[in-house]
Coordinates of C-alpha atoms and ligand atoms in Angstrom, one line a residue:
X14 CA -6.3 -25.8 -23.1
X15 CA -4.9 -24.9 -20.0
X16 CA -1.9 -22.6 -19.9
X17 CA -1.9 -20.4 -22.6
X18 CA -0.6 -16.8 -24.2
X19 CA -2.7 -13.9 -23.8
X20 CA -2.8 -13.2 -27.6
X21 CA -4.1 -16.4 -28.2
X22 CA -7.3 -16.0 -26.0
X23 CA -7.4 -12.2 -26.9
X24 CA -7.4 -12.9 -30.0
X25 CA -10.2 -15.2 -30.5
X26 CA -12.2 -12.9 -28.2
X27 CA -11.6 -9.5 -30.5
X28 CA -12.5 -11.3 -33.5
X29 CA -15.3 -13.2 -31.5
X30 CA -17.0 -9.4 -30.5
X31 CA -16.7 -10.8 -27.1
X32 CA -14.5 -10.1 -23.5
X33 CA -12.1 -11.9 -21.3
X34 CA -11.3 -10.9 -17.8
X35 CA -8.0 -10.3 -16.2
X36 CA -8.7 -10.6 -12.3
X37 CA -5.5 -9.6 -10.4
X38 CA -4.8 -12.4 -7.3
X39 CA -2.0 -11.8 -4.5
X40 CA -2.6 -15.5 -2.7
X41 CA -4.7 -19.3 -2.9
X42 CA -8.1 -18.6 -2.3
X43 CA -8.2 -15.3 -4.8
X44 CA -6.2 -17.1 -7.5
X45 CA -9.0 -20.7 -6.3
X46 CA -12.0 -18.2 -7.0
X47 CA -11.1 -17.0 -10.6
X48 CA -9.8 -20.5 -11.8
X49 CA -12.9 -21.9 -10.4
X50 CA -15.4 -19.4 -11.6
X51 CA -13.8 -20.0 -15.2
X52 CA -14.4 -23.5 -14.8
X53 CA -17.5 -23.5 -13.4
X54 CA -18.4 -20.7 -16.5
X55 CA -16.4 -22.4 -19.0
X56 CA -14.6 -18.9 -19.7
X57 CA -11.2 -18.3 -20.7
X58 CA -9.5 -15.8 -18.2
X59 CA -6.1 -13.7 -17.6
X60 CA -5.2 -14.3 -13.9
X61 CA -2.8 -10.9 -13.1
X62 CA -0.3 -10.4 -11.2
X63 CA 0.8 -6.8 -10.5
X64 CA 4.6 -6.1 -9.3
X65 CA 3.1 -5.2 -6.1
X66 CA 1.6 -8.9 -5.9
X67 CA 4.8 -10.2 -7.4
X68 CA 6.5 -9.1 -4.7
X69 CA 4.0 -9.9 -2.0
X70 CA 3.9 -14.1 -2.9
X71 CA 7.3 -14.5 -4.6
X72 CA 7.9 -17.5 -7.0
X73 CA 5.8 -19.4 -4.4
X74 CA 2.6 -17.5 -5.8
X75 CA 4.2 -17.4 -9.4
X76 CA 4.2 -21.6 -9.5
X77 CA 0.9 -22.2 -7.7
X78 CA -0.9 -20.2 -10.6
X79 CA 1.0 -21.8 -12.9
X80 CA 0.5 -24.9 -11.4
X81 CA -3.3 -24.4 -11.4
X82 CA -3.5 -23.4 -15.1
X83 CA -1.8 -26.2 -16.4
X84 CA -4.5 -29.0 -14.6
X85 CA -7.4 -26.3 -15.5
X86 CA -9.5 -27.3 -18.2
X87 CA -10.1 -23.7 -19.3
X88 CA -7.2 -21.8 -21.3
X89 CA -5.7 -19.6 -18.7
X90 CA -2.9 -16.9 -19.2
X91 CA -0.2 -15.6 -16.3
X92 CA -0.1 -12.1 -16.9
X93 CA 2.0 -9.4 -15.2
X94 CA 0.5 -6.0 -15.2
X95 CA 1.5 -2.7 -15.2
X96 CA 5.1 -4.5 -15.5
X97 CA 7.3 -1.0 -14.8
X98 CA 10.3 -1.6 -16.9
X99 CA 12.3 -4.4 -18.9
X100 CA 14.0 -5.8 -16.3
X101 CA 10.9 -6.6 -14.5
X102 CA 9.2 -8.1 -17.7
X103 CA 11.9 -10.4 -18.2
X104 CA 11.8 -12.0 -14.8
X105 CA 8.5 -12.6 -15.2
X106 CA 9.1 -14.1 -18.6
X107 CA 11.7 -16.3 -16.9
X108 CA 9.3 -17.4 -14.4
X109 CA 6.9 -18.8 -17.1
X110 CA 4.1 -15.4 -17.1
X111 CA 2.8 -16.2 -20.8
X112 CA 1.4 -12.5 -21.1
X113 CA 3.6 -9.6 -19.9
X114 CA 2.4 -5.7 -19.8
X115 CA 5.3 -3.3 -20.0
X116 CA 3.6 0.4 -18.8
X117 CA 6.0 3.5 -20.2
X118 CA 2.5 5.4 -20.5
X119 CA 3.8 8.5 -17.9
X120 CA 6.9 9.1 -20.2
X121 CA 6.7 10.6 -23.8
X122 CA 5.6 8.9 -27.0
X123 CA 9.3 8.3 -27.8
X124 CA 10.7 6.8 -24.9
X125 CA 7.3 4.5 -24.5
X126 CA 7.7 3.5 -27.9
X127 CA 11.7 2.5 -27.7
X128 CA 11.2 0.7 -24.0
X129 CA 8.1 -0.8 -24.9
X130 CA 9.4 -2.4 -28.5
X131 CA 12.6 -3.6 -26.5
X132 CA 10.0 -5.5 -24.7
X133 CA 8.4 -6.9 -27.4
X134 CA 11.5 -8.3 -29.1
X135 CA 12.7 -10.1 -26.3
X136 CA 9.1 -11.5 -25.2
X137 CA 8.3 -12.5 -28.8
X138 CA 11.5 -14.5 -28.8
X139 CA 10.0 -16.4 -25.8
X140 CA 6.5 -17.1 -27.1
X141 CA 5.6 -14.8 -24.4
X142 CA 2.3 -11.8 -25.7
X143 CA 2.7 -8.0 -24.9
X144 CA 0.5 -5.4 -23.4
X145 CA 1.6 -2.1 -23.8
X146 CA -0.2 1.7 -23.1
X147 CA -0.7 4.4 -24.6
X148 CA -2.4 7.5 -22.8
X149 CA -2.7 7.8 -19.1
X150 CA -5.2 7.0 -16.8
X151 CA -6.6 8.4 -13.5
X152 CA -6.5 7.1 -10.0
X153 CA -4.3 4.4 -7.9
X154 CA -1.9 2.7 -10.0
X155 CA 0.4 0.6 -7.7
X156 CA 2.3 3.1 -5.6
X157 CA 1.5 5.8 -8.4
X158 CA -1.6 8.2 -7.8
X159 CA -2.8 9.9 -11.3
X160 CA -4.9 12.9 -10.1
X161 CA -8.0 12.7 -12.7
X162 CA -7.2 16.0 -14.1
X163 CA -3.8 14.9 -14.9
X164 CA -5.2 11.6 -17.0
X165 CA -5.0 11.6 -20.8
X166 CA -7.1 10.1 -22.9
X167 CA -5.8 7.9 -25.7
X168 CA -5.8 9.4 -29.7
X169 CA -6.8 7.2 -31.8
X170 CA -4.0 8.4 -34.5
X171 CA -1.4 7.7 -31.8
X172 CA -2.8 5.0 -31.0
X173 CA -2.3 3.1 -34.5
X174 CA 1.3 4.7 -35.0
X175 CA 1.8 2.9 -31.3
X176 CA 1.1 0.0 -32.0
X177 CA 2.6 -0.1 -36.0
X178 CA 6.0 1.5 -34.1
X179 CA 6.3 -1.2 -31.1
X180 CA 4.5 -4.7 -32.7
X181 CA 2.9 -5.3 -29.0
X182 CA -0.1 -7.6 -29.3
X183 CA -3.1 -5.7 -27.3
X184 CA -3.3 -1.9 -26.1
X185 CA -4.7 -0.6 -23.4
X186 CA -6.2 2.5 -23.6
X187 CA -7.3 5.8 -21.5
X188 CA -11.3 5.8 -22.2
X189 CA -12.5 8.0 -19.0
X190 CA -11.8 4.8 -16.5
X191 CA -9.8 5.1 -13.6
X192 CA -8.0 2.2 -11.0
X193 CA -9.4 1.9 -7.6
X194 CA -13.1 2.1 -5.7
X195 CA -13.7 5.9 -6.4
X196 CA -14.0 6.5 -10.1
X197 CA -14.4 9.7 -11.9
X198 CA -14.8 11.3 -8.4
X199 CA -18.8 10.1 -8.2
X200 CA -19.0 10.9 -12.0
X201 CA -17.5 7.7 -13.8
X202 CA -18.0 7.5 -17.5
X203 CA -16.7 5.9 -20.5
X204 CA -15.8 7.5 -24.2
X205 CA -17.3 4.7 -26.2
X206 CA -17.1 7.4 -29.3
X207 CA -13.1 7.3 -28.3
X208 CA -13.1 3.3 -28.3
X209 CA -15.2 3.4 -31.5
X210 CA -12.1 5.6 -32.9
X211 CA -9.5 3.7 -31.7
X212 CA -10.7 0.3 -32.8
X213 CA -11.1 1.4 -36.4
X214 CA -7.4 2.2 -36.6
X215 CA -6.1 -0.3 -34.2
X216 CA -7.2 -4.2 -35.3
X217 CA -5.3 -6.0 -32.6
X218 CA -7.8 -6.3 -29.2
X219 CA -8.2 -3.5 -27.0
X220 CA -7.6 -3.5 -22.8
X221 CA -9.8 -1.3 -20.6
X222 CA -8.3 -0.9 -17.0
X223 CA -10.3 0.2 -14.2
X224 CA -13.5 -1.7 -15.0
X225 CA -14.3 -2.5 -11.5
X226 CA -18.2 -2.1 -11.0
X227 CA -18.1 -1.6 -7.8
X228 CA -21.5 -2.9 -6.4
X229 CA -23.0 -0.8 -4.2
X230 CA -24.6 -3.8 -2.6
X231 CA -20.7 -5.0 -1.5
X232 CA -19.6 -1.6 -0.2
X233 CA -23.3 -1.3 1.6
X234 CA -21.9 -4.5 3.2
X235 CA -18.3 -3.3 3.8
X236 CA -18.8 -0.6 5.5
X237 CA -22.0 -2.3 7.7
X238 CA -19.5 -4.7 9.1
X239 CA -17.1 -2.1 9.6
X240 CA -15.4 -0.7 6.8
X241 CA -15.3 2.6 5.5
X242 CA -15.2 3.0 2.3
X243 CA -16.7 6.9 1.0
X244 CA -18.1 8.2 -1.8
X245 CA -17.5 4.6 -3.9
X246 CA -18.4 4.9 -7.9
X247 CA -17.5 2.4 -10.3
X248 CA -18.5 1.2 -14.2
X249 CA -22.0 0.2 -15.0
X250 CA -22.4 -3.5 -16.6
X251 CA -24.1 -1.9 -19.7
X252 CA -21.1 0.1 -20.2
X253 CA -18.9 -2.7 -20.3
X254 CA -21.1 -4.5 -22.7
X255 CA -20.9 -1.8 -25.1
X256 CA -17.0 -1.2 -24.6
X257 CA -17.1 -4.6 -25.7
X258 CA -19.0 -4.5 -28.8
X259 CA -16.7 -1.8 -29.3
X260 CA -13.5 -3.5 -29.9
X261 CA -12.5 -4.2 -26.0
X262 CA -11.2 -7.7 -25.9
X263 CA -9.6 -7.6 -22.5
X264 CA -11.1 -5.8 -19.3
X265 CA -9.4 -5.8 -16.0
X266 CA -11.1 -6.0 -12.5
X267 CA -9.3 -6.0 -9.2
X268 CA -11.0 -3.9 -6.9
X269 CA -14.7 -6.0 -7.2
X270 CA -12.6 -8.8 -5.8
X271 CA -11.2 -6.8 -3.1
X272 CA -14.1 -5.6 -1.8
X273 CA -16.0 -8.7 -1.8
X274 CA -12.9 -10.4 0.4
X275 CA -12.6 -7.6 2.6
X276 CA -16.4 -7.5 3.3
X277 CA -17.1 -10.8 3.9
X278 CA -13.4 -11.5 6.2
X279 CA -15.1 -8.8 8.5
X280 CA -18.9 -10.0 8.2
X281 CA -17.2 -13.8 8.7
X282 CA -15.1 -12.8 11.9
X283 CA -18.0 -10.5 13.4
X284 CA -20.2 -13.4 13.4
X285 CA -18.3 -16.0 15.2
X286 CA -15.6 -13.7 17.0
X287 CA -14.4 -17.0 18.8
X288 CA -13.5 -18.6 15.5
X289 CA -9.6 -19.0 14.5
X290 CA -9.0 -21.3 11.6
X291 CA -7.9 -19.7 8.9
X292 CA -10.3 -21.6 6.6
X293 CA -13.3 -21.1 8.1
X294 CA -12.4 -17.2 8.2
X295 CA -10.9 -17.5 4.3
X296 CA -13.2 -20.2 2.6
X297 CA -16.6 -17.7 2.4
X298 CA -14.6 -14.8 1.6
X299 CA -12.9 -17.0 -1.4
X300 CA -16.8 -18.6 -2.7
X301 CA -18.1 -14.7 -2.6
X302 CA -14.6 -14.0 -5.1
X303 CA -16.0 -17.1 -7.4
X304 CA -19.4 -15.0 -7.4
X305 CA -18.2 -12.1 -8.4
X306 CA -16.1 -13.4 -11.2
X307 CA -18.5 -15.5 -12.3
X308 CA -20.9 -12.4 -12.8
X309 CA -18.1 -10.6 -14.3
X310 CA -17.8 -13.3 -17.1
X311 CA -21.2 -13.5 -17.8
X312 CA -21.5 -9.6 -18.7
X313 CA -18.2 -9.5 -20.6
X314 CA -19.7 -12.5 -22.5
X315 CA -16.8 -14.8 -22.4
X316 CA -18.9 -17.7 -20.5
X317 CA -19.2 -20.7 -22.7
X318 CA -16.4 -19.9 -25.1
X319 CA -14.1 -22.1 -23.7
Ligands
13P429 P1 -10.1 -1.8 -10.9 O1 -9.5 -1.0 -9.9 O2 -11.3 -1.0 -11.6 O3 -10.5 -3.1 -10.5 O4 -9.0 -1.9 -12.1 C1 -8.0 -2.8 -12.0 C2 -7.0 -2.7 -13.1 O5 -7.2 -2.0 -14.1 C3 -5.7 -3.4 -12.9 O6 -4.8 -3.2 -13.9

């Protein structure tokens, strides 16, 4: 139990027909929320951390998630996504992440294949799993904004030489999803023909990014208390469920837990405006996280497989 590889939960979940969330966390109570919601689910769960969120919480961050996986009762991997080059993969490697993604997806077959297999060599050597991508998807990527018409979705023929070329142990793929609160521009919509494709060439589990469901109920909320947040689209549930029984095995979500902090910091402070302790402003915010997670595990069907 507790701190474990990403290929060793992934695994178990592609051959299980089931999938496992990665939830990306930047401090305490996000990184309290997902751990809890796994426990209280008894799921198996990525917790991510982007370079952004890297650099936001330093090795602090880095050693309270490790800290917290290793006393969980739940297998839990430390997973560094949309890792930008080898450089940045192996720090995280040295600081103990058990899952690393190295993302060459906006340059050319050749150099994604020869960057990303120099990642895999040295994170193999370390016990450590690989994500890698091929295709390119739409939206807010970090710092990087991928205009939708400029996305490209995976080939399934590609796809298998990819993965053959580079040895990396799950691939995430371009299936119509985009990062961020406003998918597909009102129109979000996923190529489960594509995924169908893909997984019959590609055995080793699949990543979808950009699953974030985006509940209307939550922005409805957000923007009563304040926020303003148009024209917000995200992935139906039933979608999900059939990218799942599809050959997706891991399926990322950040933006759901956003929006549910975000919404209920501002409903929290607008109804007691003379409150200032930090928990009473952070603790509801953090148990509406743990809801939202908790549903999420429940549709990917990774509750009660751990
Ligand atoms: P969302 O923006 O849909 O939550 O996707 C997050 C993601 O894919 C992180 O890699």
């Amino acid at each position: 139990m507790s701190l474990t590889t990403g290929m060793e939960i992934l695994s178990a979940a592609r051959a299980g027909g089931y999938g496992v969330g990665a939830f990306n966390t930047s401090n305490l109570e996000i990184t309290q929320a997902i751990v809890r919601a796994a426990e209280a689910t008894r799921s198996p769960v990525l917790i991510a951390l982007s370079e952004g969120g890297l650099e936001y919480g330093g090795k602090p961050l880095v050693d309270l998630v490790l800290g917290m996986a290793r006393d969980a009762t739940v297998p839990i991997c430390l997973h560094l996504d949309h890792g930008s080059s080898f450089e940045r993969c192996l720090q995280a490697i040295r600081l103990g992440f058990t899952s690393v993604m190295i993302d060459k997806s906006h340059a050319d077959e050749a150099t994604n294949v020869i960057e990303t297999k120099r990642v895999v060599d040295a994170a193999h050597a370390a016990g450590v799993s690989v994500e890698a991508e091929i295709g390119r998807l739409g939206g807010v990527e970090e710092h990087v904004v991928v205009a939708e018409e400029d996305a490209i979705l995976t080939k399934p023929d590609e796809a298998e030489r990819f993965m053959e070329a580079t040895g990396a142990d799950y691939l995430a793929v371009a299936i119509g999803t985009s990062h961020g609160a406003n998918k597909g521009v009102g129109r979000p919509f996923i190529d489960h023909a594509r995924i169908e494709a893909i997984a019959a060439r590609v055995s080793k589990p699949l990543v979808m990014h950009g699953a974030s469901g985006v509940p209307s109920a939550l922005v409805e909320r957000l923007n009563a208390a304040g926020g303003s947040l148009a024209g917000a689209s995200g992935i139906h549930e039933d979608d999900v469920r059939r990218a799942v029984s599809r050959g997706i095995a891991k399926i990322n979500t950040d933006t759901d837990l956003r929006l549910a902090f975000a919404t209920v910091v501002r409903e929290t402070l607008a109804r007691g405006p003379g409150g200032f302790d930090p928990r009473k402003i952070l603790g509801p915010a953090r148990d509406e996280m743990q809801a939202v997670v908790e549903e999420r595990m429940r549709v990917f069907g990774c509750a009660g497989k751990a």
